Coordinates of C-alpha atoms in Angstrom, one line a residue:
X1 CA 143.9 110.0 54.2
X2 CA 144.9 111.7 50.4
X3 CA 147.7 113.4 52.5
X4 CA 148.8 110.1 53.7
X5 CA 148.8 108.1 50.6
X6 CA 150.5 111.4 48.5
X7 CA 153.3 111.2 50.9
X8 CA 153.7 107.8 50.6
X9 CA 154.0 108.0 46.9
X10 CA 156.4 110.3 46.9
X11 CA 158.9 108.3 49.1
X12 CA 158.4 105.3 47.4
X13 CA 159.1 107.6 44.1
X14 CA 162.2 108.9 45.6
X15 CA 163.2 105.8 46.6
X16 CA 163.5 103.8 43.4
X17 CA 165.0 106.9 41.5
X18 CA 167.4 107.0 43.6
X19 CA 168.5 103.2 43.8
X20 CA 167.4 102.7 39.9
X21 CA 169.9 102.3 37.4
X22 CA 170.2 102.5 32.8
X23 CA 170.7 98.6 32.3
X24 CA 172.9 98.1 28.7
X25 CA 176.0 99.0 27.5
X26 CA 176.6 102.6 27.4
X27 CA 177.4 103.3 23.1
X28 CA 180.7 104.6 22.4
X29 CA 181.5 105.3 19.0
X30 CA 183.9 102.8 17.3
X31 CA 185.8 105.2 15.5
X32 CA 188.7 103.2 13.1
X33 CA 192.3 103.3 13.6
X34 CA 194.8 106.3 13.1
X35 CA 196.0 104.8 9.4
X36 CA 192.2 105.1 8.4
X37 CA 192.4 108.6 9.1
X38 CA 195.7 109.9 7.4
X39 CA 195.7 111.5 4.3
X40 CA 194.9 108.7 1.1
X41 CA 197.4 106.8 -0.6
X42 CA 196.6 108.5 -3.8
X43 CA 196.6 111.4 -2.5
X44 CA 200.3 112.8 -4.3
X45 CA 198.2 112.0 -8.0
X46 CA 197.7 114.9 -10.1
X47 CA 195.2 117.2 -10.2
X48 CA 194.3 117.2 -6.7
X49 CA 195.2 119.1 -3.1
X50 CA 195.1 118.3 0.7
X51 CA 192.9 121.0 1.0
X52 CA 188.9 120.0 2.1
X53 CA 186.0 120.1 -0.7
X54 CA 183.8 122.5 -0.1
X55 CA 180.2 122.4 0.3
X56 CA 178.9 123.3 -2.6
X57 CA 181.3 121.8 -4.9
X58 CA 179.4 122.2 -8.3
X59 CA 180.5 125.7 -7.9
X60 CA 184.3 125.0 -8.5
X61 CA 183.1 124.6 -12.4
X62 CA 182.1 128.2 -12.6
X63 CA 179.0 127.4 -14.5
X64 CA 176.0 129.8 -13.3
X65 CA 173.6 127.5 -15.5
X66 CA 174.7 124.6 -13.5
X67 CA 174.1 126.2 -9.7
X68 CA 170.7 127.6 -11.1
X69 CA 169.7 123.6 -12.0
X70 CA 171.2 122.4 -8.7
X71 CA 169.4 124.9 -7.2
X72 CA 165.7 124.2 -8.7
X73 CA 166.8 120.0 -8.2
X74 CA 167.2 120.6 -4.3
X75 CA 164.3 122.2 -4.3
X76 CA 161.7 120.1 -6.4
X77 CA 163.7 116.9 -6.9
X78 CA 160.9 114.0 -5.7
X79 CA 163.5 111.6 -4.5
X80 CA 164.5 114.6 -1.9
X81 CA 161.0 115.6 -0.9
X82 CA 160.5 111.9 0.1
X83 CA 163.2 112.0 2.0
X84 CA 162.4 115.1 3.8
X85 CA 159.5 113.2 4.9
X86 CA 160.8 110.3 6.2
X87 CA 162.8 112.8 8.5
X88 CA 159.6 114.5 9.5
X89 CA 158.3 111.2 10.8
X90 CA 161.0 110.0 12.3
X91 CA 161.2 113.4 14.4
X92 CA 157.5 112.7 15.5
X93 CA 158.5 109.3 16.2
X94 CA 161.2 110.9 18.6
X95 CA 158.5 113.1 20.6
X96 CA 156.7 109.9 21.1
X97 CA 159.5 108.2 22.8
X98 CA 160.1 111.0 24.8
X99 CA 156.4 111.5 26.2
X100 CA 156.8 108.3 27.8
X101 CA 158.8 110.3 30.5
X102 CA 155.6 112.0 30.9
X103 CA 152.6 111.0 32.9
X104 CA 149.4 109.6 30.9
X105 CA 146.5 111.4 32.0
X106 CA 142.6 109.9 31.0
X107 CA 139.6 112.3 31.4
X108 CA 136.5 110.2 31.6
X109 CA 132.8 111.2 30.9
X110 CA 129.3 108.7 30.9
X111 CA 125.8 108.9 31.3
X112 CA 123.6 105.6 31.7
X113 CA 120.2 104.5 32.6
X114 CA 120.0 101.0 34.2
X115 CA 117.6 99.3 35.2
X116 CA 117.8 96.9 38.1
X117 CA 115.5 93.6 38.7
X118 CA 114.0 93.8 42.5
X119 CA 112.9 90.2 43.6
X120 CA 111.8 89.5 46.8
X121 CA 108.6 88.4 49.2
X122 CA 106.5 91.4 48.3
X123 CA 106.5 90.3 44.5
X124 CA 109.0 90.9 41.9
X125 CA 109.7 94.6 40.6
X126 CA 112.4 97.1 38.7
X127 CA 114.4 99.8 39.8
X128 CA 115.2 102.0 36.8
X129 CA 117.4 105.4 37.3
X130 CA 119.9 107.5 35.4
X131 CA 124.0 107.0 36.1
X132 CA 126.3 109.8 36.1
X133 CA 130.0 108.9 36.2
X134 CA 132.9 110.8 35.5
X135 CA 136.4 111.0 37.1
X136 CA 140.4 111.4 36.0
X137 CA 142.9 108.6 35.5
X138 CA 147.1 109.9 36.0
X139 CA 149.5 107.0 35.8
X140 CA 153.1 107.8 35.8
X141 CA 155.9 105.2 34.6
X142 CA 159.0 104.9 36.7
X143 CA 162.0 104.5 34.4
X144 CA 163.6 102.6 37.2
X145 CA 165.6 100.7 34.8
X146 CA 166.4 103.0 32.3
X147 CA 163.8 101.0 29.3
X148 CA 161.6 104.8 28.8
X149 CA 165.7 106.4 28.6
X150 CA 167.2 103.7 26.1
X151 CA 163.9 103.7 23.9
X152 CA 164.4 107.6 23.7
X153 CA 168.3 106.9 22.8
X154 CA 167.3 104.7 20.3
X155 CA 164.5 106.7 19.2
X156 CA 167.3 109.7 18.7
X157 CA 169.9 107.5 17.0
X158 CA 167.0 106.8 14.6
X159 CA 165.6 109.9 14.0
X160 CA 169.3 110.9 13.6
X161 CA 170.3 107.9 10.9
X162 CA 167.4 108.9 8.8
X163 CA 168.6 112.5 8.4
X164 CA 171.5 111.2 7.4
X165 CA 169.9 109.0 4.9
X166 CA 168.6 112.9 3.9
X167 CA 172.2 114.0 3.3
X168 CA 172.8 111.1 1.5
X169 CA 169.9 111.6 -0.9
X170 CA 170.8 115.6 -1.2
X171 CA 174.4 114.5 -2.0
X172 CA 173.1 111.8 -4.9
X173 CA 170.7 114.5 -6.1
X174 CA 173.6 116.9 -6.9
X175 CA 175.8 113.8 -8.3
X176 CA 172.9 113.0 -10.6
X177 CA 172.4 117.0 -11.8
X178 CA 175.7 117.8 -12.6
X179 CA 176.6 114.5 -14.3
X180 CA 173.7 114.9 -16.4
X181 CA 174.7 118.8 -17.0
X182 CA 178.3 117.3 -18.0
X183 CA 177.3 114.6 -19.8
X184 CA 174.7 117.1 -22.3
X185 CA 178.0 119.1 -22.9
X186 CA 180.0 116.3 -23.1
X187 CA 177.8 114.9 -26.0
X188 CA 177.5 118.6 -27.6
X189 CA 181.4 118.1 -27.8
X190 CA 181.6 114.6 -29.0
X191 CA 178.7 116.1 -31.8
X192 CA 179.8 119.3 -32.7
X193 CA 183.5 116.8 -33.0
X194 CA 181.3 114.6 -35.6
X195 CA 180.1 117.2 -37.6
X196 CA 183.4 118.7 -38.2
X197 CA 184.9 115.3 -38.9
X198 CA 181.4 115.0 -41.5
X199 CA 182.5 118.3 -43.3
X200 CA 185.9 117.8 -43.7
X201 CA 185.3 114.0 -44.9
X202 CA 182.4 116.0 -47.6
X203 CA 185.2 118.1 -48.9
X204 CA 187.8 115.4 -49.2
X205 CA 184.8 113.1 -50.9
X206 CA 183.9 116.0 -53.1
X207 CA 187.6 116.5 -54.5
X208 CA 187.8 112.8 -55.2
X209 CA 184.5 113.1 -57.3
X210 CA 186.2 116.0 -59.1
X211 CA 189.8 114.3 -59.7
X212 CA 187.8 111.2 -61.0
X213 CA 186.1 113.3 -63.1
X214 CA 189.2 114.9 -64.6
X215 CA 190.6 111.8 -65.2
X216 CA 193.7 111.7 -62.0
X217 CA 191.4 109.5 -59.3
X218 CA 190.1 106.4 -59.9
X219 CA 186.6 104.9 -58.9
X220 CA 188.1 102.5 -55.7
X221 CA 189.4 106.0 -54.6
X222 CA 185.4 107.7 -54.8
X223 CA 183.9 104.6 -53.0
X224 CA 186.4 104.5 -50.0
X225 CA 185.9 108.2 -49.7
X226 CA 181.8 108.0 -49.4
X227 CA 182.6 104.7 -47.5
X228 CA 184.2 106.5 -44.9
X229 CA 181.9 109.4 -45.2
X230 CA 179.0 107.7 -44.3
X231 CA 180.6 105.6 -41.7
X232 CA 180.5 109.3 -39.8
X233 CA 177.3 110.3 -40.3
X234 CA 176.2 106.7 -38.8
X235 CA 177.4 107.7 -35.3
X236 CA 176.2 110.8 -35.3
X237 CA 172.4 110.1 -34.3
X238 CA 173.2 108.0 -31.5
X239 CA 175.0 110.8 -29.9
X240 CA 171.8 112.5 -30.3
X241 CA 170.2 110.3 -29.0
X242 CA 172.1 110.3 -25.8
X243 CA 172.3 113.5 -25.6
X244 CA 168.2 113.9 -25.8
X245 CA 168.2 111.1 -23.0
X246 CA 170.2 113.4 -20.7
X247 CA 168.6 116.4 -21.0
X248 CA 165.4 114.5 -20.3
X249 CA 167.3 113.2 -17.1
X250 CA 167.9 116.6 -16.0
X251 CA 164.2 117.8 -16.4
X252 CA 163.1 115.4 -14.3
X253 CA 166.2 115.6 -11.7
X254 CA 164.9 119.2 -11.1
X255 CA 160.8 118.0 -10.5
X256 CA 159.8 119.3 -14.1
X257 CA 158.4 116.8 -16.8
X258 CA 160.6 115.4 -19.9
X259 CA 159.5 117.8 -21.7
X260 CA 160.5 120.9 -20.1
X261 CA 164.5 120.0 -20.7
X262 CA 166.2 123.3 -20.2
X263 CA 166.7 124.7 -23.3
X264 CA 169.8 127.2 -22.5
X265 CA 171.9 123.8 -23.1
X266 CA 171.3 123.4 -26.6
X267 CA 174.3 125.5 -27.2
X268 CA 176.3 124.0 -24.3
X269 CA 179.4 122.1 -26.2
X270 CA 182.1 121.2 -23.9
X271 CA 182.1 119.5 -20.8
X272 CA 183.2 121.1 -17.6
X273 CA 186.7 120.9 -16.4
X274 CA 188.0 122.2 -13.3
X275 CA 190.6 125.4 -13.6
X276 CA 192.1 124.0 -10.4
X277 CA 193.6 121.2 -8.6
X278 CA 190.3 118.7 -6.4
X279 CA 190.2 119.2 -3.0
X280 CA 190.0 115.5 -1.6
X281 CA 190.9 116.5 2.8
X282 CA 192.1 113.5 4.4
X283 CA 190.5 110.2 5.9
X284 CA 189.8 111.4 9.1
X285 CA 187.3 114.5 7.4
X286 CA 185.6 111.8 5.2
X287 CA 184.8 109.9 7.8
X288 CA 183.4 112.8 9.3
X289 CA 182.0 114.0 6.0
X290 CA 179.9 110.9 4.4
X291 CA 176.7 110.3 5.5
X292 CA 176.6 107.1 4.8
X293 CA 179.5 106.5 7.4
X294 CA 177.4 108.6 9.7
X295 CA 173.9 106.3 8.9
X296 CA 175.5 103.1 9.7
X297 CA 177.3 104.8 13.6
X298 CA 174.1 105.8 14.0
X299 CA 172.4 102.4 13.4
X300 CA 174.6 100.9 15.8
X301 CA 173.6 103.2 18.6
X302 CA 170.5 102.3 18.2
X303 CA 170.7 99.0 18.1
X304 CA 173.3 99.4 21.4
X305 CA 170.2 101.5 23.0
X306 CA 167.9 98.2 22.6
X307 CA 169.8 95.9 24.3
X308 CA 169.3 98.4 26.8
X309 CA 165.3 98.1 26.1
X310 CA 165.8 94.2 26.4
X311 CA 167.5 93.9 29.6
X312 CA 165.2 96.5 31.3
X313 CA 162.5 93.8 30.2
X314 CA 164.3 91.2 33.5
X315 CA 163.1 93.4 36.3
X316 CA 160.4 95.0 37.8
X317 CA 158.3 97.1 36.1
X318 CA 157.2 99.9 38.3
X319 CA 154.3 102.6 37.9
X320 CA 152.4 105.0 40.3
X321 CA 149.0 105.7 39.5
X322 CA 145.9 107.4 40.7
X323 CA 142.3 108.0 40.3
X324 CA 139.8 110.4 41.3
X325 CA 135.9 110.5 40.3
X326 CA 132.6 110.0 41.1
X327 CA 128.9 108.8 40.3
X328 CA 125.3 109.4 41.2
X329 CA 122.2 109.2 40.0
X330 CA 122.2 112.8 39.3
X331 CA 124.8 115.2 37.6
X332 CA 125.7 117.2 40.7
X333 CA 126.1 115.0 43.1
X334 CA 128.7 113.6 40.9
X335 CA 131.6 114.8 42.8
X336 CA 130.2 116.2 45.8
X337 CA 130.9 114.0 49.1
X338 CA 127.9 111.6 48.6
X339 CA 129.2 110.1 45.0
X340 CA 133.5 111.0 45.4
X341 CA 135.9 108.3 44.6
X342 CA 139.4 108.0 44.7
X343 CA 142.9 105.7 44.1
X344 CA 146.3 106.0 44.7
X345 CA 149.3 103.7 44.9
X346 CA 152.0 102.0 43.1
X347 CA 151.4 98.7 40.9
X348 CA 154.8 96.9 40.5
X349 CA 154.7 94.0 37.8
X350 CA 157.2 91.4 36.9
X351 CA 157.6 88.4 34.7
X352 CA 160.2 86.8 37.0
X353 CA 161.1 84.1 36.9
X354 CA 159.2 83.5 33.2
X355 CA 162.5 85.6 31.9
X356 CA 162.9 82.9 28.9
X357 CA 161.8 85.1 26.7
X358 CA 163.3 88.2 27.4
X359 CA 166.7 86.5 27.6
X360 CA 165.9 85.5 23.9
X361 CA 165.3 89.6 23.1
X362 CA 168.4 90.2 25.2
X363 CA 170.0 87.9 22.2
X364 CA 168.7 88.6 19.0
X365 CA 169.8 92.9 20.5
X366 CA 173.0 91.7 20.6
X367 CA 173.2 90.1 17.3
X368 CA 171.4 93.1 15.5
X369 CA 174.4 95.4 17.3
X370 CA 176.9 92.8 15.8
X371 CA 175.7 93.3 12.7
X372 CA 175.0 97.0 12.8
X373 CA 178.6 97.3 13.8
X374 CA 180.2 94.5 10.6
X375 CA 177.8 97.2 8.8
X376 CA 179.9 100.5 10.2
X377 CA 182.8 98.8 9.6
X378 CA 182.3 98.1 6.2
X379 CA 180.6 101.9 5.3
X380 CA 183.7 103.4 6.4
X381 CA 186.1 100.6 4.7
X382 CA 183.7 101.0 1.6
X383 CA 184.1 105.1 1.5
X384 CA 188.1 104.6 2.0
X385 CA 188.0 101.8 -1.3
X386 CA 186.0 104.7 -3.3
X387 CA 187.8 107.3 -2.9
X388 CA 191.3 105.6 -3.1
X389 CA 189.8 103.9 -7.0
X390 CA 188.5 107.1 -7.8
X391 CA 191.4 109.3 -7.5
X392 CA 193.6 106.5 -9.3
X393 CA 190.6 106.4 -12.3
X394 CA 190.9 110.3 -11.9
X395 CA 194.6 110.9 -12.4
X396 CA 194.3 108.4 -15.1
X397 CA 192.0 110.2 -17.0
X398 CA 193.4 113.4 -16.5
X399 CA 196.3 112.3 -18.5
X400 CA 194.7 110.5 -21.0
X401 CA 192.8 113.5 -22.1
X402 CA 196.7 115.8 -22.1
X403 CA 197.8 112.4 -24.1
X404 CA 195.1 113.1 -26.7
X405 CA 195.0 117.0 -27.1
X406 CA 198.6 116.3 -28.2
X407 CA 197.7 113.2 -30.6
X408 CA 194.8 115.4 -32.0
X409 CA 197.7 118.5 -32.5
X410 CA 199.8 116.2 -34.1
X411 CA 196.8 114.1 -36.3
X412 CA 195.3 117.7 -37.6
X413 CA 198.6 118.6 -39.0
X414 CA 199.7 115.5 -40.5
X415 CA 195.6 115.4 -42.1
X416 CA 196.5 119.2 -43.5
X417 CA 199.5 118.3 -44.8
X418 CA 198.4 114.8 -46.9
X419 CA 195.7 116.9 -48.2
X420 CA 198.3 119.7 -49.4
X421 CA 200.5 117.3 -51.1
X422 CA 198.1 115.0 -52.6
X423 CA 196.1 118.6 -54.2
X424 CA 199.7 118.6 -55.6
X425 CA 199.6 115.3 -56.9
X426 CA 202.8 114.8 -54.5
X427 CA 201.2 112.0 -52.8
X428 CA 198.3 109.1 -53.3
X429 CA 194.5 109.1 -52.0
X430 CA 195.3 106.6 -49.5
X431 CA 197.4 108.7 -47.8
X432 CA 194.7 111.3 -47.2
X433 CA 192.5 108.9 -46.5
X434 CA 194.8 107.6 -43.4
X435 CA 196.0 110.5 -42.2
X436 CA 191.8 112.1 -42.1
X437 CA 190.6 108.9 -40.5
X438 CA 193.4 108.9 -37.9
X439 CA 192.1 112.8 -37.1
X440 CA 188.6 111.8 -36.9
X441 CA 189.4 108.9 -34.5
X442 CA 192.2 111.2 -32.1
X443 CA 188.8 113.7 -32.2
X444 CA 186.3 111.4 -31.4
X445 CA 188.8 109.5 -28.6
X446 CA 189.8 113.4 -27.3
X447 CA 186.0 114.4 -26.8
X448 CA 185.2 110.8 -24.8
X449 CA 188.0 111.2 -22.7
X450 CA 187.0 114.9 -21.6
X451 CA 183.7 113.3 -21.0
X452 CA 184.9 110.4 -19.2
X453 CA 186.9 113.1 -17.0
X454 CA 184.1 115.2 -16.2
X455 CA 182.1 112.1 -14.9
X456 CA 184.8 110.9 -12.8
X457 CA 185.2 114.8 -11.3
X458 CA 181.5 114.4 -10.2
X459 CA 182.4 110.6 -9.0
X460 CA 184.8 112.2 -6.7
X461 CA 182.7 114.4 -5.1
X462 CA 180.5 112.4 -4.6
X463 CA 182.9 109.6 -2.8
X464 CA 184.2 112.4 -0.7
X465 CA 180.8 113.1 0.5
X466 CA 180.3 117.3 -0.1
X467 CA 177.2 118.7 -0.6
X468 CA 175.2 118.1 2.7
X469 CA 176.7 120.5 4.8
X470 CA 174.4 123.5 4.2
X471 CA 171.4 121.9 5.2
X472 CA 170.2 122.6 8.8
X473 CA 170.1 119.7 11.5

């Protein structure tokens, strides 16, 4: 009789494998046109080649202190670990999906005492006795119609999304390190700049007192002088200031506590340049490249894989199950001929033709992959627009700050040459005055726009997506 019903399961199995089908649409990535994935339209600016970023791009500085704080921020930066850990559940979310391939098995154990009421023409009366039951439960889900195979693809296309939501974070945790390095050098520039201006200012003030005192200055000529004197030193604790702010930006960017700012940048004074042209690749790499590109393709497969789920939801659902067990009044005649049970057969199940509300499901799928696909659409769009303003910003910058070394060449010798003629008594105060205020303003304007270029280096990057490469899938 188990021979029988065995057999009979396994044709019935065969059978709807073989005339089953995956209901859905099939996902096929909607990769963007040709034109999306030429080379950039800025890409003929200066300072920058065809060639493809590397990896690890903060290395193209040549800054060791920089790779040894990127190095400690991958490995202790909190925002990252979190991250990490949303990837390790969605992985054991994946397994889940994919045991439902497998059959569920239940092992089942219990030991009672009843007692049973006997009523009858002799007088009423109890039966009392112990219960042994105990048996095993298998029930195994036929994916007829594909729901247990799109809940897995969705399940993957998850699981898949959030590590690249990981690469995203990694690639914003480099960003956020080497801005922070750049911008503590750019302020130990934009400082050290200050000071100099503050010391040459103190000598100019100091002659004035002098000449006023030997009767060829006047006392308008000593007031503008400290005037101007003091208008320097006001700036110079608010680049401090900043500068304190970033370092404690940096502590905790690599998982260490304000406090514990690295001290090896207190002498750092110049903010990192490239020796050589940026790598920027072409459209079709970036696409390729960003992760954020890579989140939202991903999000649309999954949401493609539940309309799958939805449909499946219109026909039958099918599973095979079976039982075996037994019970007695003792333990060991449990499962000897006496107390044996057993089950086995299909159970088909079907909301037909209730299928209002899995029509509805069907729907609201099919929305959700509308959107997630408006969403790809504008990630890749969105990365294109970055890059294209950033490499305009960046060309911009980069000759702003070969504008202003040349003004600052030009403003330090016109300041040394008032200062000559005036110690001669070849030319008035007021000239000084103009010609030093013009060099402390070329300075000041040089060292923010070698800042402002080191920042828009690191925005570059990170629009063209480098720095997740290294990490294993």
């Amino acid at each position: 009789m188990i021979a029988r019903a065995a057999r009979a399961a396994t044709v019935l199995l065969a059978t709807t494998l073989l005339a089953g089908c995956v209901v859905g649409p099939d996902f096929e990535t909607p990769l963007p046109d040709a034109p999306a994935q030429g080379a950039f339209v800025e890409s003929k600016v200066a300072g920058v080649t065809p060639e493809e970023p590397p990896a690890a791009w903060w290395r193209l500085f040549r800054a060791p202190l920089l790779d040894g704080l990127v190095d400690q921020a991958l490995a202790n930066n909190t925002d990252l670990r979190a991250a990490a850990a949303n990837l390790r559940e969605a992985r054991a979310a994946l397994s889940e999906s994919r045991a439902g391939l497998l059959p569920t098995t239940t092992l089942t154990g219990q030991q009672s005492y009843s007692r049973t009421p006997l009523v009858g023409f002799g007088g009423a009366g109890a039966f009392e006795t112990p219960l042994y039951n105990g048996g095993l439960d298998v029930n195994y889900q036929v994916d007829l119609f594909g729901r247990i195979t799109r809940t897995i693809q969705a399940s993957r296309a998850d699981y898949q999304a959030v590590q690249a939501v990981y690469d995203r974070t990694r690639i914003s945790v480099v960003a956020d390190t080497t801005r922070a390095y750049a911008q503590v050098c750019a302020l130990g520039r934009q400082i050290a700049v200050a000071r100099e201006s503050l010391r040459v200012q103190q000598e100019t003030f100091g002659l004035t007192e002098r000449q006023y005192q030997g009767g060829r200055g006047t006392a308008l000529e000593v007031s503008r002088a400290r005037s101007q004197l003091e208008q320097t030193r006001a700036g110079i604790p608010n680049l401090e200031a900043s500068r304190r702010s970033a370092l404690y930006a940096l502590a905790v960017l690599t998982g260490k506590p304000p406090a514990e700012f690295p001290q090896e940048l207190a002498t750092c004074v110049g903010a990192p340049v490239l020796d050589t042209p940026v790598p920027i690749g072409d459209g079709a790499t970036l696409i390729a490249r960003r992760p954020d590109i890579r989140e939202a393709e991903r999000r649309l497969a999954a949401a493609t894989a539940r309309i799958g789920v939805a449909t499946a939801a219109l026909y039958p659902n099918i599973s095979i199950g079976g039982s075996i067990g037994g019970q007695a009044a003792t333990a060991g005649d449990v499962f000897n001929n006496r107390g044996f049970r057993f089950n086995f057969g299909p159970l088909i199940s079907w909301t037909f033709p209730n299928i209002t509300a899995a029509r509805a499901q069907i729907r609201q799928a099919e929305a959700s992959a509308d959107a997630a696909l408006a969403g790809f659409d504008g990630a890749w769009l969105g990365a294109l627009r970055e890059v294209e303003s950033t490499l305009a910003q960046y060309s911009a910058a980069l000759e702003t700050r070969d504008t202003l070394a040349r003004a600052r060449s030009e403003s330090e010798e016109a300041a040394r040459i008032a200062r000559l003629r005036y110690r001669a008594g070849r030319e008035n105060f007021q000239v000084v005055l103009d010609a030093e205020r013009e060099l402390a303003t070329t300075e000041a304007q040089l060292a923010d726009a070698q800042a402002q270029l080191a920042d828009l280096t690191v925005t570059l990057f990170l629009a063209l997506g480098g720095g997740w490469e290294q990490v294993p899938a």
